[in-house]
Every structure is written in structure tokens, then in C-alpha cells.
PDB file of N, CA, C and O in Angstrom:
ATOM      1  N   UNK A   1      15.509  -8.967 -24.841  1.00 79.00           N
ATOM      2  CA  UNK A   1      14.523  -9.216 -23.820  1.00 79.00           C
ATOM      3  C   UNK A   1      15.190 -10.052 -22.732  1.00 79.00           C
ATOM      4  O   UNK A   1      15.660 -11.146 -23.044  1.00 79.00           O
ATOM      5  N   UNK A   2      15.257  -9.645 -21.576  1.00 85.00           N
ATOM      6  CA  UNK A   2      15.760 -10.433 -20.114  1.00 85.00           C
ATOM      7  C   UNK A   2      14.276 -11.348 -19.841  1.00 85.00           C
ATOM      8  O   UNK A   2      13.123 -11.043 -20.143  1.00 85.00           O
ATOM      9  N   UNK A   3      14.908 -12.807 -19.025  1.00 87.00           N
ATOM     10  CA  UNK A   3      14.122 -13.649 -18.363  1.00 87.00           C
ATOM     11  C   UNK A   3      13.342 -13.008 -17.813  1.00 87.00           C
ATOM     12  O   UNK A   3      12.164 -13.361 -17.879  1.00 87.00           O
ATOM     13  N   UNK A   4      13.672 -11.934 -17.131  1.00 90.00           N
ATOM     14  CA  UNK A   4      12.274 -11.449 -16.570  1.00 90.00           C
ATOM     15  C   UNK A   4      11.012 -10.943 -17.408  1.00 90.00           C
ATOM     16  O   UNK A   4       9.850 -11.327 -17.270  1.00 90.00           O
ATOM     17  N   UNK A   5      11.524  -9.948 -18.349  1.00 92.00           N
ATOM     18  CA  UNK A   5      10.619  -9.842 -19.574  1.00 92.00           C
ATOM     19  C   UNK A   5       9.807 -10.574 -19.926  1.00 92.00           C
ATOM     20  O   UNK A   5       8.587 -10.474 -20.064  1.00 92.00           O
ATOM     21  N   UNK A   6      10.987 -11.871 -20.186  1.00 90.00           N
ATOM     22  CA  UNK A   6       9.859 -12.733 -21.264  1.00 90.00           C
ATOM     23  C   UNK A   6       8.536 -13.870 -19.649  1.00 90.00           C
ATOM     24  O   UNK A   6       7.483 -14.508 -19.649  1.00 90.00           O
ATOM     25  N   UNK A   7       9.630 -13.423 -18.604  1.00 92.00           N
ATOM     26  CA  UNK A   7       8.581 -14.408 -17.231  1.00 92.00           C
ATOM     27  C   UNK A   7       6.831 -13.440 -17.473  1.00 92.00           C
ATOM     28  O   UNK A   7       5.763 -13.978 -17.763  1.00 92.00           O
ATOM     29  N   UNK A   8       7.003 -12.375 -17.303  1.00 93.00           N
ATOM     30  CA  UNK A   8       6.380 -11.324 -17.603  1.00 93.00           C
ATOM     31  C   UNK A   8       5.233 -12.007 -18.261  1.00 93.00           C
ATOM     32  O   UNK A   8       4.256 -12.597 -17.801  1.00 93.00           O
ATOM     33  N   UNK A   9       5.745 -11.685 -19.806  1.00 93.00           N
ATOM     34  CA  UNK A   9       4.626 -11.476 -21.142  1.00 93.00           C
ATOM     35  C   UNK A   9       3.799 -12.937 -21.328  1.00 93.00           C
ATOM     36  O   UNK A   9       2.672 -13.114 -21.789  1.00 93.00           O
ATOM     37  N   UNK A  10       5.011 -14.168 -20.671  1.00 93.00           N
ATOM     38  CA  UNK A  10       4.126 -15.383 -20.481  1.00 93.00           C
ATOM     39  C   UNK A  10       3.039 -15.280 -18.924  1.00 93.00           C
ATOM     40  O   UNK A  10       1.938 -15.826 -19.004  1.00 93.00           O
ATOM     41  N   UNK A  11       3.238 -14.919 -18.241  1.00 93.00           N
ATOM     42  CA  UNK A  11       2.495 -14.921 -17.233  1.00 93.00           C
ATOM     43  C   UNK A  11       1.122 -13.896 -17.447  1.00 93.00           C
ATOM     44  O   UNK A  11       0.099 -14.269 -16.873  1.00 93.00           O
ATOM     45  N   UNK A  12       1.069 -12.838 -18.111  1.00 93.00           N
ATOM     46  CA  UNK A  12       0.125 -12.095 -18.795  1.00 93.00           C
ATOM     47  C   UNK A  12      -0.517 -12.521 -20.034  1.00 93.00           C
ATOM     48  O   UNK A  12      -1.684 -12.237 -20.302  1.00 93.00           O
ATOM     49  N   UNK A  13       0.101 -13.069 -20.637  1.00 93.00           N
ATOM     50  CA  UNK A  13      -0.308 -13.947 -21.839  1.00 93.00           C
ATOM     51  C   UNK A  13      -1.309 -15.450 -21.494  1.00 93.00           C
ATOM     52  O   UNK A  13      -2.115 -15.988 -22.254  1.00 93.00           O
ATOM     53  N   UNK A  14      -0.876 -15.903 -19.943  1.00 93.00           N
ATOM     54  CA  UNK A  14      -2.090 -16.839 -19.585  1.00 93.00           C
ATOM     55  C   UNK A  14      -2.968 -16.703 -19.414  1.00 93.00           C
ATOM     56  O   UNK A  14      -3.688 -17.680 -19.617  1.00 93.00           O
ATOM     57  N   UNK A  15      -3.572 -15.546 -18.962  1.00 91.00           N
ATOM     58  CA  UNK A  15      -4.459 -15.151 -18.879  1.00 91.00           C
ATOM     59  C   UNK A  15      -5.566 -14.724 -19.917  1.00 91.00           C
ATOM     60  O   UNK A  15      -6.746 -14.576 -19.600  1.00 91.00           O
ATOM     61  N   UNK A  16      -5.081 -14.545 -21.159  1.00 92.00           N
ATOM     62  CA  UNK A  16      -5.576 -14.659 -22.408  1.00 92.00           C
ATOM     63  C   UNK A  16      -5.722 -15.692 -22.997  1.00 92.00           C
ATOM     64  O   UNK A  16      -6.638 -15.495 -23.795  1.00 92.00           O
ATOM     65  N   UNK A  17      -5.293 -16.891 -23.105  1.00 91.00           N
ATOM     66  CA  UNK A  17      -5.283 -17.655 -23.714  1.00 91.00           C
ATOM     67  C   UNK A  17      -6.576 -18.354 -24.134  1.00 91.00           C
ATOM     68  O   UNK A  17      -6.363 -18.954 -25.188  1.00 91.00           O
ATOM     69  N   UNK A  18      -7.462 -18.460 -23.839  1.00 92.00           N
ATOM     70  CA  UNK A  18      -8.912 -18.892 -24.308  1.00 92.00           C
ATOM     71  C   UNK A  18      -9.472 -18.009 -25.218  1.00 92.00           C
ATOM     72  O   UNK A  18     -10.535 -18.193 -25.811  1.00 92.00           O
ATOM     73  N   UNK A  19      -8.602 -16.864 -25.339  1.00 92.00           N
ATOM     74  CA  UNK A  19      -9.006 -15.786 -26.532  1.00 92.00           C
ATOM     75  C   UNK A  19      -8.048 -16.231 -28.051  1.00 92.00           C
ATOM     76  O   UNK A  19      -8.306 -15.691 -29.127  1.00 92.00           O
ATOM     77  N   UNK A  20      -7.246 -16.994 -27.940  1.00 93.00           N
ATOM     78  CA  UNK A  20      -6.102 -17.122 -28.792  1.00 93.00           C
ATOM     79  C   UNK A  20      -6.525 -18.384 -29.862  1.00 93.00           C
ATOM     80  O   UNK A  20      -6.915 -19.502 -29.525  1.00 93.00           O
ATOM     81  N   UNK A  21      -6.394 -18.038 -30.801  1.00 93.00           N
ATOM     82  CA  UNK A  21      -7.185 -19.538 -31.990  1.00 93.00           C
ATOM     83  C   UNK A  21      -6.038 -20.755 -31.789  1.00 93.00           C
ATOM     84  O   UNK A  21      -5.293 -20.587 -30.823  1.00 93.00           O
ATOM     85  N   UNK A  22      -5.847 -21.803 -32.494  1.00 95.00           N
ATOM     86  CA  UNK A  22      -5.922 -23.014 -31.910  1.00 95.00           C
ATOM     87  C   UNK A  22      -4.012 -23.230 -32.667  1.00 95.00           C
ATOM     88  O   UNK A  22      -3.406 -24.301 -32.673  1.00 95.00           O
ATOM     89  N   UNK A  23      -3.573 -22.152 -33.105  1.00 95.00           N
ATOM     90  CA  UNK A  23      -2.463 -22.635 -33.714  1.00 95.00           C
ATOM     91  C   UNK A  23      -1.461 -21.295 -33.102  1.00 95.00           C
ATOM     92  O   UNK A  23      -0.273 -21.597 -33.223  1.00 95.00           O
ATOM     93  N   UNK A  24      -1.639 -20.046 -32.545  1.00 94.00           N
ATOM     94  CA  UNK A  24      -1.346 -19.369 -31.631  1.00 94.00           C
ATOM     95  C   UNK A  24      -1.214 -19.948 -30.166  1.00 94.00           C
ATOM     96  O   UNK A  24      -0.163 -19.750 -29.557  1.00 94.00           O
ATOM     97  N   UNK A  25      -2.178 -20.610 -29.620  1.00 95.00           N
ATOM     98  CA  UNK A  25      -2.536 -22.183 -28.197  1.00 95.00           C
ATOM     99  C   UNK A  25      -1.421 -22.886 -28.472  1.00 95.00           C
ATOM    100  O   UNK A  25      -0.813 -23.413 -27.540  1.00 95.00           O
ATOM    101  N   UNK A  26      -1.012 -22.998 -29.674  1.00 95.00           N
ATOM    102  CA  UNK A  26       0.046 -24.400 -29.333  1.00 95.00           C
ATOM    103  C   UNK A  26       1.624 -23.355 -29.367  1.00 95.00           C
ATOM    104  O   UNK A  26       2.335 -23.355 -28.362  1.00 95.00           O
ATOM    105  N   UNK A  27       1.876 -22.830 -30.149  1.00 95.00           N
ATOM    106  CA  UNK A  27       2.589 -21.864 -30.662  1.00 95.00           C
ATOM    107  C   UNK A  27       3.165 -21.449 -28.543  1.00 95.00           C
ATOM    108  O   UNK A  27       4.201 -21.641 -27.908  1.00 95.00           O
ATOM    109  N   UNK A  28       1.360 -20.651 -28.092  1.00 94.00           N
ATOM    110  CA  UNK A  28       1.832 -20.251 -26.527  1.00 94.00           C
ATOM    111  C   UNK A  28       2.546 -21.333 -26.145  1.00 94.00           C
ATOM    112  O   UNK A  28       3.776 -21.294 -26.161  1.00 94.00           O
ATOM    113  N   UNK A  29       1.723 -22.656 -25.675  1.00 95.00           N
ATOM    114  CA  UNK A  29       2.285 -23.885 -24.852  1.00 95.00           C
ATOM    115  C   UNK A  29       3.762 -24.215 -24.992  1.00 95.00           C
ATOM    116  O   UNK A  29       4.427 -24.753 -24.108  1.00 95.00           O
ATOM    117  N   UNK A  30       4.333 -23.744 -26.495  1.00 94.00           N
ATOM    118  CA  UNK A  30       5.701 -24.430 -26.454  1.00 94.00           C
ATOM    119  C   UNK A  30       6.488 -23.056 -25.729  1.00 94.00           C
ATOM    120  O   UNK A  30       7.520 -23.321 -25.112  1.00 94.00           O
ATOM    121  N   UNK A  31       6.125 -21.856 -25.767  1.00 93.00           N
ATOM    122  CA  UNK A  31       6.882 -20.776 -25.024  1.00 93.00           C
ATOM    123  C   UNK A  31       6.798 -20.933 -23.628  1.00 93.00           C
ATOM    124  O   UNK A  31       7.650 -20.534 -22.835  1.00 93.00           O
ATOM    125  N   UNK A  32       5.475 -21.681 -23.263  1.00 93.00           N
ATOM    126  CA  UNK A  32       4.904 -21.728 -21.734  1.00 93.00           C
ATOM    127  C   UNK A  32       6.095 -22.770 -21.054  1.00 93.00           C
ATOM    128  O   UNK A  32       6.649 -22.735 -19.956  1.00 93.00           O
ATOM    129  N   UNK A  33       6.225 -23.686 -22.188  1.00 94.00           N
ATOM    130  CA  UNK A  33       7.289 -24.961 -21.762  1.00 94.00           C
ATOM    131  C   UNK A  33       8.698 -24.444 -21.518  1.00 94.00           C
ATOM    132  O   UNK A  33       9.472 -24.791 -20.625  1.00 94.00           O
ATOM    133  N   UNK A  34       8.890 -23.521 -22.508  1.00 92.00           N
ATOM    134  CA  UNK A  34      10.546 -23.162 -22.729  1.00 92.00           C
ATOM    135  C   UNK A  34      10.698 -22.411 -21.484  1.00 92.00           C
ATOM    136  O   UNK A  34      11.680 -22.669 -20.787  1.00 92.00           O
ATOM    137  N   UNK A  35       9.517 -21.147 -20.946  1.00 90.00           N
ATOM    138  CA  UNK A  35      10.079 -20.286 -20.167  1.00 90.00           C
ATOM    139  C   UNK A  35       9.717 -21.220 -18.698  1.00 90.00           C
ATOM    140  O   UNK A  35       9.895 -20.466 -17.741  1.00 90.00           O
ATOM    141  N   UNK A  36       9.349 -22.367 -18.314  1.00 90.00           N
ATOM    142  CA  UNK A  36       9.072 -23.089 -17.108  1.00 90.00           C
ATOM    143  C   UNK A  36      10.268 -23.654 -17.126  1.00 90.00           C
ATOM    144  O   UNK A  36      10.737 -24.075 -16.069  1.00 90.00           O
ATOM    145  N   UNK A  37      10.837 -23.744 -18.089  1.00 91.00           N
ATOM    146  CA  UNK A  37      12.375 -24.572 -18.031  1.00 91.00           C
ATOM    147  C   UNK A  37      13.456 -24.315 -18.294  1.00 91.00           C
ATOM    148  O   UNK A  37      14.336 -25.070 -18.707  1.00 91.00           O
ATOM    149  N   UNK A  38      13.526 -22.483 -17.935  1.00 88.00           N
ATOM    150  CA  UNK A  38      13.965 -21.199 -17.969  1.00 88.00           C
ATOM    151  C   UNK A  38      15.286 -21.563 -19.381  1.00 88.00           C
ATOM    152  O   UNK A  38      16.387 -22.112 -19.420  1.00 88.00           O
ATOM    153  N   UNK A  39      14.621 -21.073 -20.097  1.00 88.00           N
ATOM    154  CA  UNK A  39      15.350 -21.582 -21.441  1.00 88.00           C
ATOM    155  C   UNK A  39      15.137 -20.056 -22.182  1.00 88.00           C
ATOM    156  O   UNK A  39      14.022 -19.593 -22.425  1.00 88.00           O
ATOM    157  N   UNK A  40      16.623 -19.261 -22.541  1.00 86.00           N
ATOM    158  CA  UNK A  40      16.009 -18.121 -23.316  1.00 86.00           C
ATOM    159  C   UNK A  40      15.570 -18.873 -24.736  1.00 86.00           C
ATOM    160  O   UNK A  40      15.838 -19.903 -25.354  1.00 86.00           O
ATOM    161  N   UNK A  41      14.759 -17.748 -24.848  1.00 87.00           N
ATOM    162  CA  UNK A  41      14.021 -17.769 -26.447  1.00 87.00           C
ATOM    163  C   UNK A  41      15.089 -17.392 -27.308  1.00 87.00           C
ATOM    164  O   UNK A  41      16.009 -16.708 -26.860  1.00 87.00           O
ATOM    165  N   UNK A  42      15.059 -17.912 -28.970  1.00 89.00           N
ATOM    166  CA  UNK A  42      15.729 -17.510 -29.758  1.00 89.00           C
ATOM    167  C   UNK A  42      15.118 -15.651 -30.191  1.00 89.00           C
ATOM    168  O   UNK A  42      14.398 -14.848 -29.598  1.00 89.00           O
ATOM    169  N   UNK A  43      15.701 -15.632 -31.205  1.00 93.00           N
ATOM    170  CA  UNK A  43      14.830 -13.713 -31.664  1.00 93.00           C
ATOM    171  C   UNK A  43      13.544 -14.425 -32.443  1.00 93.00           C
ATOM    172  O   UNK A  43      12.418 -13.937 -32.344  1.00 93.00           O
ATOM    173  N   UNK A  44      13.796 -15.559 -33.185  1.00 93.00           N
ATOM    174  CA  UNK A  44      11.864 -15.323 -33.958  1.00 93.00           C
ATOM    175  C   UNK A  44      11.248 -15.533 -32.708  1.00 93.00           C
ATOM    176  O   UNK A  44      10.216 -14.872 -32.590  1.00 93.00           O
ATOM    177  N   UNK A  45      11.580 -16.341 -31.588  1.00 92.00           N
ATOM    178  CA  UNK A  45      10.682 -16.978 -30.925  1.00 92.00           C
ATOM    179  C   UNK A  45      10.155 -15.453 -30.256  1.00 92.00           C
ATOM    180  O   UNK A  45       8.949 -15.220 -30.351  1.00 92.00           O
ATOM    181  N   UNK A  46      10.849 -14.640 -29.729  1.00 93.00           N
ATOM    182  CA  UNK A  46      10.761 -13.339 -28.971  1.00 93.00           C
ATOM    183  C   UNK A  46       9.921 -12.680 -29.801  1.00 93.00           C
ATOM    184  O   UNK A  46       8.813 -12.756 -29.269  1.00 93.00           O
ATOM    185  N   UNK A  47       9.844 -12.109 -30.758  1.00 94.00           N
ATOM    186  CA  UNK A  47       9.372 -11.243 -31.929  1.00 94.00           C
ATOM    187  C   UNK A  47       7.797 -12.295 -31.724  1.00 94.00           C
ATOM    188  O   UNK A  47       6.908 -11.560 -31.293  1.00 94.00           O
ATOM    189  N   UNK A  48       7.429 -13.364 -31.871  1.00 95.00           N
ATOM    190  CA  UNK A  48       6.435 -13.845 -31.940  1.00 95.00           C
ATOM    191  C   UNK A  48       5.602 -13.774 -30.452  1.00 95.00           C
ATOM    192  O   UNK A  48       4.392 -13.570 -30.351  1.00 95.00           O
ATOM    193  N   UNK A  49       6.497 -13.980 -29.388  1.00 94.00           N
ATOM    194  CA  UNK A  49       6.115 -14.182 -28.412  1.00 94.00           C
ATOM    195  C   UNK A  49       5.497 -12.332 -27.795  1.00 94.00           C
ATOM    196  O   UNK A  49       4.491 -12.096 -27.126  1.00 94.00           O
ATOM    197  N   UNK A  50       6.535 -11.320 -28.331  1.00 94.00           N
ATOM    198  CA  UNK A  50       5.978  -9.865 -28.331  1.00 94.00           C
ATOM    199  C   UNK A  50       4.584  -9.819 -28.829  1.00 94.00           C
ATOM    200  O   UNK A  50       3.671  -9.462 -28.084  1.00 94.00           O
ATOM    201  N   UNK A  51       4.343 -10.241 -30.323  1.00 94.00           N
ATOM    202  CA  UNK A  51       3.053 -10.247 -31.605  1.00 94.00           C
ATOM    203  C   UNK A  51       1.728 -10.691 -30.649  1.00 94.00           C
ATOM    204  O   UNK A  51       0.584 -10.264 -30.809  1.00 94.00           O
ATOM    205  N   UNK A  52       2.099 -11.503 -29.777  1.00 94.00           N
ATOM    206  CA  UNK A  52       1.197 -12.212 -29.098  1.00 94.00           C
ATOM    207  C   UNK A  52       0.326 -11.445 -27.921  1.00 94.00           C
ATOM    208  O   UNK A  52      -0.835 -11.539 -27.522  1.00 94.00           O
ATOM    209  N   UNK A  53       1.811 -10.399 -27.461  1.00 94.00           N
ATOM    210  CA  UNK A  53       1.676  -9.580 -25.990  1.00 94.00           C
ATOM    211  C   UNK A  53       0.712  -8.775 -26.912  1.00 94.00           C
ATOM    212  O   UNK A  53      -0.516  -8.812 -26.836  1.00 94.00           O
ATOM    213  N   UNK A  54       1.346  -8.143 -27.673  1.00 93.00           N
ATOM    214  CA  UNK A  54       0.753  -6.802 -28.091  1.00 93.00           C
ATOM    215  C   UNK A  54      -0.955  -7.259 -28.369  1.00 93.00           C
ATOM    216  O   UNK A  54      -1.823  -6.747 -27.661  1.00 93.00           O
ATOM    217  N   UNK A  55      -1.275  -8.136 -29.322  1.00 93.00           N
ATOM    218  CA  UNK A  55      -2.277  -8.614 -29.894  1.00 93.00           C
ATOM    219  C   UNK A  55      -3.401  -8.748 -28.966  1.00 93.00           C
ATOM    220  O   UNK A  55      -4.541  -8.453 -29.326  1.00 93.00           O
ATOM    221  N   UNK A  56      -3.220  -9.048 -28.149  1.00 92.00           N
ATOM    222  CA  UNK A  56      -4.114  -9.840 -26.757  1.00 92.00           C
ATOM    223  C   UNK A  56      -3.955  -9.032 -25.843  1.00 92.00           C
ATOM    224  O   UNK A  56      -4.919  -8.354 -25.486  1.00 92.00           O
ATOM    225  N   UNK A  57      -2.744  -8.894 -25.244  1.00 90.00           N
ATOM    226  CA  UNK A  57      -2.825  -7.590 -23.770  1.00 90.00           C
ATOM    227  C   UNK A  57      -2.788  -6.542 -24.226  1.00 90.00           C
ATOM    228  O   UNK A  57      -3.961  -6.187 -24.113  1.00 90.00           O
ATOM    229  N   UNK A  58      -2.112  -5.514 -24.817  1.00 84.00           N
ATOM    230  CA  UNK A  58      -2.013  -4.358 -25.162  1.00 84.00           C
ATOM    231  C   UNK A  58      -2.890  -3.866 -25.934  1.00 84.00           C
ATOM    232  O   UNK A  58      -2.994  -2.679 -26.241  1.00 84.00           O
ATOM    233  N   UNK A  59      -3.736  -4.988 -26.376  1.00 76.00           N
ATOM    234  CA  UNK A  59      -4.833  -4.219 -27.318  1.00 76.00           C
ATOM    235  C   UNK A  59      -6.188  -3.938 -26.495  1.00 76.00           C
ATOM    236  O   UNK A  59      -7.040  -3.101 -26.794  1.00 76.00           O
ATOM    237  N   UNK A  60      -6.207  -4.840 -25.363  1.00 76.00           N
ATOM    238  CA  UNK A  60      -7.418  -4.957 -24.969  1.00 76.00           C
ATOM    239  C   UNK A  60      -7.261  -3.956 -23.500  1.00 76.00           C
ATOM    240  O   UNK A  60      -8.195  -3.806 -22.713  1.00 76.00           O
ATOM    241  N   UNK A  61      -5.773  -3.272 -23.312  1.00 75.00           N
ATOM    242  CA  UNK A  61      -5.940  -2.623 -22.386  1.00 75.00           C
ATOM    243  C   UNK A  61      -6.781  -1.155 -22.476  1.00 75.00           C
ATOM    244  O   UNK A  61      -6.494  -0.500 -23.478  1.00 75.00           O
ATOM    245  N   UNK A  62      -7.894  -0.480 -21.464  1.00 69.00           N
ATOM    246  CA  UNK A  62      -8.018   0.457 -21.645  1.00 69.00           C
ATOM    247  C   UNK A  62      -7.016   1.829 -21.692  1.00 69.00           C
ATOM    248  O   UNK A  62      -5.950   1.994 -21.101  1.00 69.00           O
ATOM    249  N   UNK A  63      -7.810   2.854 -22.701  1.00 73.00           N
ATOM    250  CA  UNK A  63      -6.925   3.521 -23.276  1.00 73.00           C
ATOM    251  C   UNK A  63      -7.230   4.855 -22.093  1.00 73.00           C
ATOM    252  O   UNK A  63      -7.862   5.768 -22.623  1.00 73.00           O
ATOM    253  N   UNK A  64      -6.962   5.048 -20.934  1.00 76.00           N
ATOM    254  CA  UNK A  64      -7.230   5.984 -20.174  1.00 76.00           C
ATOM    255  C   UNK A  64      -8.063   5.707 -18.964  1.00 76.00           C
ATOM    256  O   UNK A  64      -7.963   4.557 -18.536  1.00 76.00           O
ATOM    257  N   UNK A  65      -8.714   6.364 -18.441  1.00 78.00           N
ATOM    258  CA  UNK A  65      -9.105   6.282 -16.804  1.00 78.00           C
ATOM    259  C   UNK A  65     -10.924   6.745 -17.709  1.00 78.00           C
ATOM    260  O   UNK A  65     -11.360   7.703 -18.348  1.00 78.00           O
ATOM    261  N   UNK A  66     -11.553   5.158 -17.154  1.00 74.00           N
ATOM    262  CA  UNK A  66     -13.131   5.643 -17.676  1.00 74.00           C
ATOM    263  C   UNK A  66     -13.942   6.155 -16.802  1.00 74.00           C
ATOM    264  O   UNK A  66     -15.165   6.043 -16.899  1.00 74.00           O
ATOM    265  N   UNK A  67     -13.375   6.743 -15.895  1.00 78.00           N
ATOM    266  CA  UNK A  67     -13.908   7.741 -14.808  1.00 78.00           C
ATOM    267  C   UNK A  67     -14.292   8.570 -15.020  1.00 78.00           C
ATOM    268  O   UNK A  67     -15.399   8.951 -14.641  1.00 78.00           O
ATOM    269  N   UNK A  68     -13.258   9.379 -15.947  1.00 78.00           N
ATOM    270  CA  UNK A  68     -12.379  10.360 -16.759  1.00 78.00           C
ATOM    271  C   UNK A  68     -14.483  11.109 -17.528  1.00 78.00           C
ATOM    272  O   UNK A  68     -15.081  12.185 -17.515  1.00 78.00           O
ATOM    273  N   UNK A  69     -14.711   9.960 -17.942  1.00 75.00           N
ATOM    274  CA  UNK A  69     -15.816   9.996 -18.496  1.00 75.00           C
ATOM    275  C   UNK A  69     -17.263  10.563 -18.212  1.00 75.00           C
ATOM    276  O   UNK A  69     -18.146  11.074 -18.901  1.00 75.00           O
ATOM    277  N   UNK A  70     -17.101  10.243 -16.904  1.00 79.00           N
ATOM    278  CA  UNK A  70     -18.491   9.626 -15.937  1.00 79.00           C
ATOM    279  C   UNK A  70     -18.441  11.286 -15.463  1.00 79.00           C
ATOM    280  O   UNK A  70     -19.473  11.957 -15.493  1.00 79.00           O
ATOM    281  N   UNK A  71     -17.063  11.895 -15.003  1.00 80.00           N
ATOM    282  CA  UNK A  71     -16.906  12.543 -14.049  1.00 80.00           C
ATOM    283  C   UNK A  71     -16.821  13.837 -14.904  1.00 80.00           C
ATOM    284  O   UNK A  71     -16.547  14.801 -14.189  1.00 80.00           O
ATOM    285  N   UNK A  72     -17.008  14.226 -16.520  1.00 73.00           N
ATOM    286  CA  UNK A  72     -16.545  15.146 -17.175  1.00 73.00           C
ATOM    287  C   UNK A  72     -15.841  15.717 -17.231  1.00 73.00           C
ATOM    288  O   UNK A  72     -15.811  16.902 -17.564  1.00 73.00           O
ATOM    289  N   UNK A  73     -14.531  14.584 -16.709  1.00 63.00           N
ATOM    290  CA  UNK A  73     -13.198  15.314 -16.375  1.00 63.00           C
ATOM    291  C   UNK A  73     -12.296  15.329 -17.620  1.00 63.00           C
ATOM    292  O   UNK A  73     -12.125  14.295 -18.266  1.00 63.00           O
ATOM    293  N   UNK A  74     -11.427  17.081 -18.136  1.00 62.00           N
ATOM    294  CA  UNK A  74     -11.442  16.650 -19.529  1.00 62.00           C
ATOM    295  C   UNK A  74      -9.709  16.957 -19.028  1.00 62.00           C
ATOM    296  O   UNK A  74      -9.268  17.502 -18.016  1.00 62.00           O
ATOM    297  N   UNK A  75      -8.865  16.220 -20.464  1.00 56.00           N
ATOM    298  CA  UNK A  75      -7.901  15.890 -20.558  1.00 56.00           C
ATOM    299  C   UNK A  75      -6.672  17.520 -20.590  1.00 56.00           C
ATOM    300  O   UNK A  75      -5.454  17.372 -20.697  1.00 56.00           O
TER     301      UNK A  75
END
């Protein structure tokens, strides 16, 4: 994962964070710290810091165009 990557998944990941339980919150804050003080991550830290993307952004993204729906437009 490049600095930009991980600038990325923390900057998308703030935006979730009031969704995240209270030991994931601290878990973010120390990644929030490392990548403000452009520090690469080790690999657990990355692998955790991915678990997090996926969990929270990628899950909650919609899965297609809900237009798609409205408009009986089929695939």
C-alpha cells in the first residue's frame, strides 16, 4: 500500500467513525496519528487498517445505480 493509499482509506474512514465501537475509535486515532505524521504503517497495521475500509466503506457502498430501479431499467 503507497502513502497515498493509506492518505485515502484514512480520510474515508473519517467519515465513518461514529459508526465504529469504542476499541476500533482508538485502534482508528492511532492510524489517524501515524498517517498525519506521514509514517508508513507496518503490514498488521495495513491489513487492519484495510478490515476497517472494507467493514465501514465498502460495505455500506451502494451496490449499483438506484435509478436503475425507479426507471425499470434492467441490467
Amino acid at each position: 500500500m503507497t502513502s497515498v493509499e493509506q492518505h485515502k482509506l484514512v480520510r474515508e474512514l473519517r467519515d465513518v467513525e461514529m459508526r465504529m465501537n469504542r476499541e476500533e475509535q482508538e485502534m482508528f486515532d492511532m492510524f489517524r496519528k501515524r498517517d498525519k505524521d506521514d509514517e508508513d504503517l507496518d503490514e498488521i497495521s495495513k491489513r487492519k487498517l484495510k478490515e476497517l475500509y472494507e467493514k465501514y466503506v465498502v460495505a455500506f457502498r451502494p451496490k449499483g445505480n438506484p435509478l436503475d430501479a425507479l426507471f425499470g431499467k434492467k441490467p
